CSV table of C-alpha atoms in Angstrom, one decimal:
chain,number,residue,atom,x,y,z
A,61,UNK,CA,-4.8,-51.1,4.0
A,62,UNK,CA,-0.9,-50.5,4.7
A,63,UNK,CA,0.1,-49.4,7.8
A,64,UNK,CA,0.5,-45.5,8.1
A,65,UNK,CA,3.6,-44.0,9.7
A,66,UNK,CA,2.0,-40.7,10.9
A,67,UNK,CA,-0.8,-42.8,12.5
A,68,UNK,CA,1.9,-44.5,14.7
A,69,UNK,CA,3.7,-40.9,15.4
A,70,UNK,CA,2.3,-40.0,18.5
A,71,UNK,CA,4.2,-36.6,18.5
A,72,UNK,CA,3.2,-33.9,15.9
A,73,UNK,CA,0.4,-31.6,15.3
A,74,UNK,CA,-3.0,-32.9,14.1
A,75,UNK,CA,-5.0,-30.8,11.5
A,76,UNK,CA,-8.6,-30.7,11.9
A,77,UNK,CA,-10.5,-30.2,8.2
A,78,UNK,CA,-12.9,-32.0,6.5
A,79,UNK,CA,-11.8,-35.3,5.0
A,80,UNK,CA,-12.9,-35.5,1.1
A,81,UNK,CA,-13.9,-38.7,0.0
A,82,UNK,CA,-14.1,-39.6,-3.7
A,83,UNK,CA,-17.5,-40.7,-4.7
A,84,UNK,CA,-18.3,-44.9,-6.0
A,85,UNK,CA,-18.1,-43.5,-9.7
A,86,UNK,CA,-15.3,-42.4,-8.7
A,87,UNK,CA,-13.3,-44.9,-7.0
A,88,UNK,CA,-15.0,-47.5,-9.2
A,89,UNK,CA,-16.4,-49.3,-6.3
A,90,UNK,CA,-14.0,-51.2,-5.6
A,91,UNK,CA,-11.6,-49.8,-3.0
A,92,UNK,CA,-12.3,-47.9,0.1
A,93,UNK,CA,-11.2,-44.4,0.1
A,94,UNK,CA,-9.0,-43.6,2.2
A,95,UNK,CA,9.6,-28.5,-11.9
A,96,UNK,CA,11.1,-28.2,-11.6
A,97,UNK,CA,11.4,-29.2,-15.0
A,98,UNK,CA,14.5,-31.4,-15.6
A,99,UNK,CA,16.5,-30.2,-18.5
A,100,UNK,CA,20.2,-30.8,-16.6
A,101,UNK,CA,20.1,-33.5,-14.7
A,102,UNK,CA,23.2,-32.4,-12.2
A,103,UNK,CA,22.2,-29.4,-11.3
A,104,UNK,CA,19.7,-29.9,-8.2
A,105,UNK,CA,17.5,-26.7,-6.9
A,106,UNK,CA,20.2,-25.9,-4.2
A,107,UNK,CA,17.3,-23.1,-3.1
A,108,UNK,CA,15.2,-26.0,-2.1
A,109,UNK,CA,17.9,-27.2,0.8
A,110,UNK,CA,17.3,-25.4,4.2
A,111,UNK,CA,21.0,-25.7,5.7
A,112,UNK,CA,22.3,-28.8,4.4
A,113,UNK,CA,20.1,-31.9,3.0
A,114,UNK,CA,18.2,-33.8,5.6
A,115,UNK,CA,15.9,-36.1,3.0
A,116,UNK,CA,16.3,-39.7,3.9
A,117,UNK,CA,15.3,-42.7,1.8
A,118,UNK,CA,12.4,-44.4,2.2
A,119,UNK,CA,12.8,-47.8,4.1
A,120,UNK,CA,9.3,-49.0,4.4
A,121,UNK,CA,7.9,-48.2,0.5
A,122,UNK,CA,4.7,-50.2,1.6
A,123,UNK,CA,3.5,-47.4,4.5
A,124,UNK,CA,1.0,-44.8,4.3
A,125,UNK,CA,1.9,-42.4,2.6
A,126,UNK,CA,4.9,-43.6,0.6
A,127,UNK,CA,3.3,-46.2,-1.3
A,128,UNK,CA,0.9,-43.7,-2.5
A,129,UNK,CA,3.6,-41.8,-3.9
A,130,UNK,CA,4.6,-42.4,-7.5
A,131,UNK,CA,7.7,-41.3,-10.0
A,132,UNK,CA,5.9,-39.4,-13.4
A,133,UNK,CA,8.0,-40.0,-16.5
A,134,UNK,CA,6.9,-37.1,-18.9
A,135,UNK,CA,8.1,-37.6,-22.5
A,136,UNK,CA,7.9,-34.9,-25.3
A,137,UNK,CA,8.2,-34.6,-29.0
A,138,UNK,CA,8.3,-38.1,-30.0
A,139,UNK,CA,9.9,-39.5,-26.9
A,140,UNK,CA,13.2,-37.0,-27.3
A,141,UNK,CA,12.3,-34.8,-24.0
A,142,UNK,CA,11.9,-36.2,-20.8
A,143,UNK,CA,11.4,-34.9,-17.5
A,144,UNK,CA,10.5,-36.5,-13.7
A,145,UNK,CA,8.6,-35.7,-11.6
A,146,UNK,CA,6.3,-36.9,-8.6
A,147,UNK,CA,2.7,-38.0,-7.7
A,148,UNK,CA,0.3,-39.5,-5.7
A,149,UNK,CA,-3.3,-42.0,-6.1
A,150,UNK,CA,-6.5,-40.3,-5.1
A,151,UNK,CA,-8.4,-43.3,-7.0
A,152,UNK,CA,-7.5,-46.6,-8.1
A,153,UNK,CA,-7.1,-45.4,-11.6
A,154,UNK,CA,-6.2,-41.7,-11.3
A,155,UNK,CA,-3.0,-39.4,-10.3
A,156,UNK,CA,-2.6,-35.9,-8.7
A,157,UNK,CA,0.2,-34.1,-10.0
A,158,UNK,CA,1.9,-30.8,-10.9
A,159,UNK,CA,0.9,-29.4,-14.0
A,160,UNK,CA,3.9,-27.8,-14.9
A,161,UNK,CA,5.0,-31.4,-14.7
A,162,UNK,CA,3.8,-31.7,-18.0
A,163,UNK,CA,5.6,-29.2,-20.1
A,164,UNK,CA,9.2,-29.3,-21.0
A,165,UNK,CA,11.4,-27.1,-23.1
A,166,UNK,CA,8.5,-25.0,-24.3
A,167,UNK,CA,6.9,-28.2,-25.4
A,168,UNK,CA,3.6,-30.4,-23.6
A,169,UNK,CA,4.2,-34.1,-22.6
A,170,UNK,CA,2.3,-36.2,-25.1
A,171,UNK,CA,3.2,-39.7,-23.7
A,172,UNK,CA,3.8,-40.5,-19.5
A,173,UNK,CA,5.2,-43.5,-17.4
A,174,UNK,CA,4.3,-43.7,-13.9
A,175,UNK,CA,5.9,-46.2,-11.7
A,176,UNK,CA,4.3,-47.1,-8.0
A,177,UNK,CA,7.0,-48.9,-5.3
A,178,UNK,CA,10.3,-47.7,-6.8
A,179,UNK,CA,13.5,-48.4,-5.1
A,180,UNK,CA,16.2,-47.7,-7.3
A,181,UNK,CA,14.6,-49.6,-9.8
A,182,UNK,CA,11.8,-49.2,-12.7
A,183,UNK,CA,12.3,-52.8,-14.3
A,184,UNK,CA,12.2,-54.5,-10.7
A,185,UNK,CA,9.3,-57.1,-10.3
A,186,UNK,CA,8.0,-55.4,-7.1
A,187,UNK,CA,7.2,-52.3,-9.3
A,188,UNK,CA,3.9,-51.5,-10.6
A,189,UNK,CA,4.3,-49.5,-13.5
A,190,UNK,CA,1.6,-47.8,-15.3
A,191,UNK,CA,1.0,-45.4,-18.5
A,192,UNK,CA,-0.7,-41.8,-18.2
A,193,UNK,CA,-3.9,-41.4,-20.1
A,194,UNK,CA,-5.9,-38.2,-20.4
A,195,UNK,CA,-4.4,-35.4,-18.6
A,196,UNK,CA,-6.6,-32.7,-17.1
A,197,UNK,CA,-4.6,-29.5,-16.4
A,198,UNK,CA,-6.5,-26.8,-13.8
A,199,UNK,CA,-8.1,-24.7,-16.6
A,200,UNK,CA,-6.9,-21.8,-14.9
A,201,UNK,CA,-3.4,-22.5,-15.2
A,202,UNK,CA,-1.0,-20.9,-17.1
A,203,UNK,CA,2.6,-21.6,-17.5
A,204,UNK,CA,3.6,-18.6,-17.3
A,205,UNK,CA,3.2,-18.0,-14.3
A,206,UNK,CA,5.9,-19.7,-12.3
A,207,UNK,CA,3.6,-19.1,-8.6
A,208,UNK,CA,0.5,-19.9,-9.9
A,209,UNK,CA,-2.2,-21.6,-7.3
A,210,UNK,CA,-3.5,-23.5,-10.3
A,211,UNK,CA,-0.7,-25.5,-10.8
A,212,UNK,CA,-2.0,-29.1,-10.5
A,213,UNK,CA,-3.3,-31.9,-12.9
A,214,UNK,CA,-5.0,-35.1,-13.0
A,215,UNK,CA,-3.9,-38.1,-15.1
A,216,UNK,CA,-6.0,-41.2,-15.9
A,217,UNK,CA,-3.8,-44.3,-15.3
A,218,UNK,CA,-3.6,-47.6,-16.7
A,219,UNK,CA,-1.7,-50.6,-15.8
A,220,UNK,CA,1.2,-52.3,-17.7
A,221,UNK,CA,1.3,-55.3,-16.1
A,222,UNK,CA,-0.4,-56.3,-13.0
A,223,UNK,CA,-2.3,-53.4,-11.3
A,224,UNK,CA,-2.0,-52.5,-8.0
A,225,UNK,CA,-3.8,-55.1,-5.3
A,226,UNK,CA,-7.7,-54.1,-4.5
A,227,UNK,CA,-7.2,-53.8,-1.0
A,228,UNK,CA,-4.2,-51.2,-1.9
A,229,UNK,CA,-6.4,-47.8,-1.2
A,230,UNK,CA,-5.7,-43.9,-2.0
A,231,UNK,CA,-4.0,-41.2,-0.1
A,232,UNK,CA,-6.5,-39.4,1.1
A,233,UNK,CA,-7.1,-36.0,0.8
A,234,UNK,CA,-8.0,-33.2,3.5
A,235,UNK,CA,-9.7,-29.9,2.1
A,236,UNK,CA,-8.2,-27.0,3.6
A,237,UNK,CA,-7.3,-23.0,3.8
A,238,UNK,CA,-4.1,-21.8,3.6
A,239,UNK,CA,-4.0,-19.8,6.6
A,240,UNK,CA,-5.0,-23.6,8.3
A,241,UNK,CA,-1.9,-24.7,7.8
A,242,UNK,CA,0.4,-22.3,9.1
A,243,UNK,CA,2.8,-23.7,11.4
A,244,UNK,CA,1.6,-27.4,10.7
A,245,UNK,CA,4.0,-30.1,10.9
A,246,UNK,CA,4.3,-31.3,7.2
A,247,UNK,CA,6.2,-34.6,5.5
A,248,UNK,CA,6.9,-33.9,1.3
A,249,UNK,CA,8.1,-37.4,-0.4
A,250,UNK,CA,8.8,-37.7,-3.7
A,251,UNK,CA,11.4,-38.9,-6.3
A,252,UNK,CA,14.4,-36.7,-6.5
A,253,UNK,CA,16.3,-36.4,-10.1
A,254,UNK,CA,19.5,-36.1,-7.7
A,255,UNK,CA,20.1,-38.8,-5.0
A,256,UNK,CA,20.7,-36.4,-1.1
A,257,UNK,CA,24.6,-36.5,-0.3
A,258,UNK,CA,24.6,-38.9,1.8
A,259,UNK,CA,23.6,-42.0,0.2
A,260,UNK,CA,25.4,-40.7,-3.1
A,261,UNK,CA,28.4,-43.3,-2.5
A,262,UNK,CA,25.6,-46.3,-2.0
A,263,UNK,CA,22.9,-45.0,-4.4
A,264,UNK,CA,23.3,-43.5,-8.6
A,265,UNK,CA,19.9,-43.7,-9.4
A,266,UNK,CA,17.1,-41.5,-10.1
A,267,UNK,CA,14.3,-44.1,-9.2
A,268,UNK,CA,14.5,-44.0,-5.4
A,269,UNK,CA,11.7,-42.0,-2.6
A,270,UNK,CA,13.2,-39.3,-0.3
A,271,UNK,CA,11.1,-37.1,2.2
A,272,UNK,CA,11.4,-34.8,4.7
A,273,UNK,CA,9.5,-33.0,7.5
A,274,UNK,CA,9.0,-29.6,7.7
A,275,UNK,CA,6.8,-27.1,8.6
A,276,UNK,CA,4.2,-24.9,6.8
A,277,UNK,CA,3.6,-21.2,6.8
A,278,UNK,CA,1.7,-18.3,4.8
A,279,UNK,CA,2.3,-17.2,1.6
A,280,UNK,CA,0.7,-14.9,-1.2
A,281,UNK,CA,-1.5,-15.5,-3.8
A,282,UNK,CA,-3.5,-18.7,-1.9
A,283,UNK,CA,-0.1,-20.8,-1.6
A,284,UNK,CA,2.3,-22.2,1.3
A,285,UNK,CA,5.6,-22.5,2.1
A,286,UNK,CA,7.6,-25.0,3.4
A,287,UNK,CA,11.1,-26.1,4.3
A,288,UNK,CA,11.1,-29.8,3.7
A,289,UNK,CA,14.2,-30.6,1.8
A,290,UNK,CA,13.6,-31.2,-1.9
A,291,UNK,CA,15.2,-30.9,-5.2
A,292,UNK,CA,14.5,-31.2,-8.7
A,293,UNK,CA,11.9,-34.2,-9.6
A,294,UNK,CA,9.3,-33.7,-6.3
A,295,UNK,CA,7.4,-31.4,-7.7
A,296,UNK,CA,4.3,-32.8,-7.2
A,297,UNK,CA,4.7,-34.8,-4.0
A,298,UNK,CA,1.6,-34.3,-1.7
A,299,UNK,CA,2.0,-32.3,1.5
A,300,UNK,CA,1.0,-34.8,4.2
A,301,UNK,CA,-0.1,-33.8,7.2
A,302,UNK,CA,-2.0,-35.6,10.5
A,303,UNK,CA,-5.6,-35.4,10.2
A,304,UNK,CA,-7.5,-37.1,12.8
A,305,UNK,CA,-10.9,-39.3,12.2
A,306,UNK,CA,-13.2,-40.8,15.1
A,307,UNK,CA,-10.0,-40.3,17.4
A,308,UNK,CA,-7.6,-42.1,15.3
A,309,UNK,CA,-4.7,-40.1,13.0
A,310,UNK,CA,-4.2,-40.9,9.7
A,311,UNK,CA,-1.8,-39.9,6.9
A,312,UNK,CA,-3.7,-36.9,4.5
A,313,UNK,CA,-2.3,-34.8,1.4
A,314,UNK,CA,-3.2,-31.2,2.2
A,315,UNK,CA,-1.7,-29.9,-0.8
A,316,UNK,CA,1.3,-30.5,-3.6
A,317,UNK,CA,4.7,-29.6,-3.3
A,318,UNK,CA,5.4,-27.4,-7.0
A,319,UNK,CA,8.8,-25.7,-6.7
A,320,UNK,CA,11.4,-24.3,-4.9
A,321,UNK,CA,11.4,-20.0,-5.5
A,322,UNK,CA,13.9,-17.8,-4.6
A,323,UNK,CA,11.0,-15.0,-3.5
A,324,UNK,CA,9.9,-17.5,-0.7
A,325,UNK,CA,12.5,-16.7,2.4
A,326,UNK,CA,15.4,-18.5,2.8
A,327,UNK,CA,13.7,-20.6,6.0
A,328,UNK,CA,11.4,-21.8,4.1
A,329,UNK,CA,12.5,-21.9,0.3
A,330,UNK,CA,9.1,-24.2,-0.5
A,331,UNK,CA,5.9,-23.2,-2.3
A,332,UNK,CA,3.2,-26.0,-2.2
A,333,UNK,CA,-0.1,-25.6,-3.2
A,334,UNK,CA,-3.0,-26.1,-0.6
A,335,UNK,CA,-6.0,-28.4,-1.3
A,336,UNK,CA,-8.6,-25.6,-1.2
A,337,UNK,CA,-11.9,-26.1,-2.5
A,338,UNK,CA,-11.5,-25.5,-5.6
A,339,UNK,CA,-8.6,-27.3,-6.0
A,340,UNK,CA,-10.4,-29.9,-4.4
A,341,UNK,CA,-13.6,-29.6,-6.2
A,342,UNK,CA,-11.3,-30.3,-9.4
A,343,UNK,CA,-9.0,-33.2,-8.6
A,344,UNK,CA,-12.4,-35.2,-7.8
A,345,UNK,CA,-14.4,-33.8,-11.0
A,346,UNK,CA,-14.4,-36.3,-13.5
């Protein structure tokens, strides 16, 4: 399994929920378990930035929980509409994103990329890249609704070239309340449209992993906030947060970073969607 980088953090908070695990069928038996919608590609979600941008690149792509994370590639009407966004592996063969991911200029996504290990890069030969299959939106989600707790989605995956090694593993995934994670130390990673200021001068891409820390507090309507650092192209990131297991910490996605809102408050401009049970019960229903 990689090495996690919250497990080696011996500062932070540690959430206490109950791991879920994804069944054999699920998995396959072969592994152990463990929007912003992008229509101008210069003009980043400033409402996202708590003070001024504190996102750093991802230096060690093969840790817990970054190499978990993966850039979606959404394409619409024959290839003509694109949009980026984030995710991350719950199974060997399946993703967890934002559904909203999935719709762009009034139209749905009929075709998706999805690239594991990106730094800068999609055509690199360290990159797995994979093709979306069989998207399963939350059937309560509408979109619509710009806040809604539904606002997640499954896709099937299947290698392009050589899959990911068996021994890779999942991200796990800790089922939780919202109210649990007030005040909870929280890391959002994803893949950014906009490369942060201040690796603009070394970096003009929009295949590279930024996160943050943050912290988490209430919202309405079932949701979070946060005030991680993001911008357009994370929606979608997992929420990972400390769990701890027989005495050891490990990495865990509590929920999914959707979008940036100016009705949150400006210290935390964030809405992420928590891993409730139901939310829960549908990311591992096959």
């Amino acid at each position: 399994m990689p090495r996690d980088l919250l497990r080696d953090q011996s500062n932070g908070s540690t959430l206490i929920g109950r791991w879920q695990e994804p069944s054999n069928q699920q998995v396959r038996g072969r592994w152990r378990s463990h929007d912003q919608r992008v229509d101008n590609p210069r003009r980043p979600s400033i409402r996202s930035i708590v003070g001024r941008d504190n996102r750093q690149a991802v230096s060690r792509l093969g840790y817990s929980p970054f190499c978990f994370i993966a850039q979606v590639l959404s394409y619409a009407a024959g290839g003509r509409t694109r949009s980026l966004g984030s995710g991350f592996l719950i199974a060997p063969d399946r993703l967890v994103t934002a559904a909203h991911n999935f719709f762009m200029r009034g139209q749905r996504a009929d075709r998706w990329e999805v690239y594991f290990m990106l730094n800068g890069d999609r055509s690199a030969n360290n990159v797995y890249a994979y093709t979306g299959y069989t998207p399963r939106l939350h059937p309560r989600y509408r979109i619509a609704d710009r806040e809604s707790r539904y606002d997640v989605a499954t896709l099937q995956l299947q290698p392009v070239g050589r899959p990911l090694p068996r021994t890779w593993g999942v991200l796990r995934v800790v089922e939780v309340v919202a109210g649990q994670l007030d005040r909870q130390r929280v890391l959002a990673s994803g893949y950014p449209l906009e490369v942060p200021a201040a690796y603009r001068e070394q970096r003009r891409d929009d295949a590279s992993q930024y996160f943050d820390f943050g912290i988490l507090s209430g919202h309405r309507g079932g949701l979070v906030r946060h005030n991680a650092d993001t911008t357009a192209g994370q929606s979608g990131s997992p929420l990972v947060v400390r769990i701890e297991s027989d005495g050891v910490g490990h990495s865990a996605a509590a929920g999914l970073h959707v979008r940036g809102s100016a009705t949150t408050t400006p210290q935390h401009p964030n809405i992420g969607l928590p891993f409730e049970r139901d939310i829960a019960d549908f990311i591992f229903s096959n």
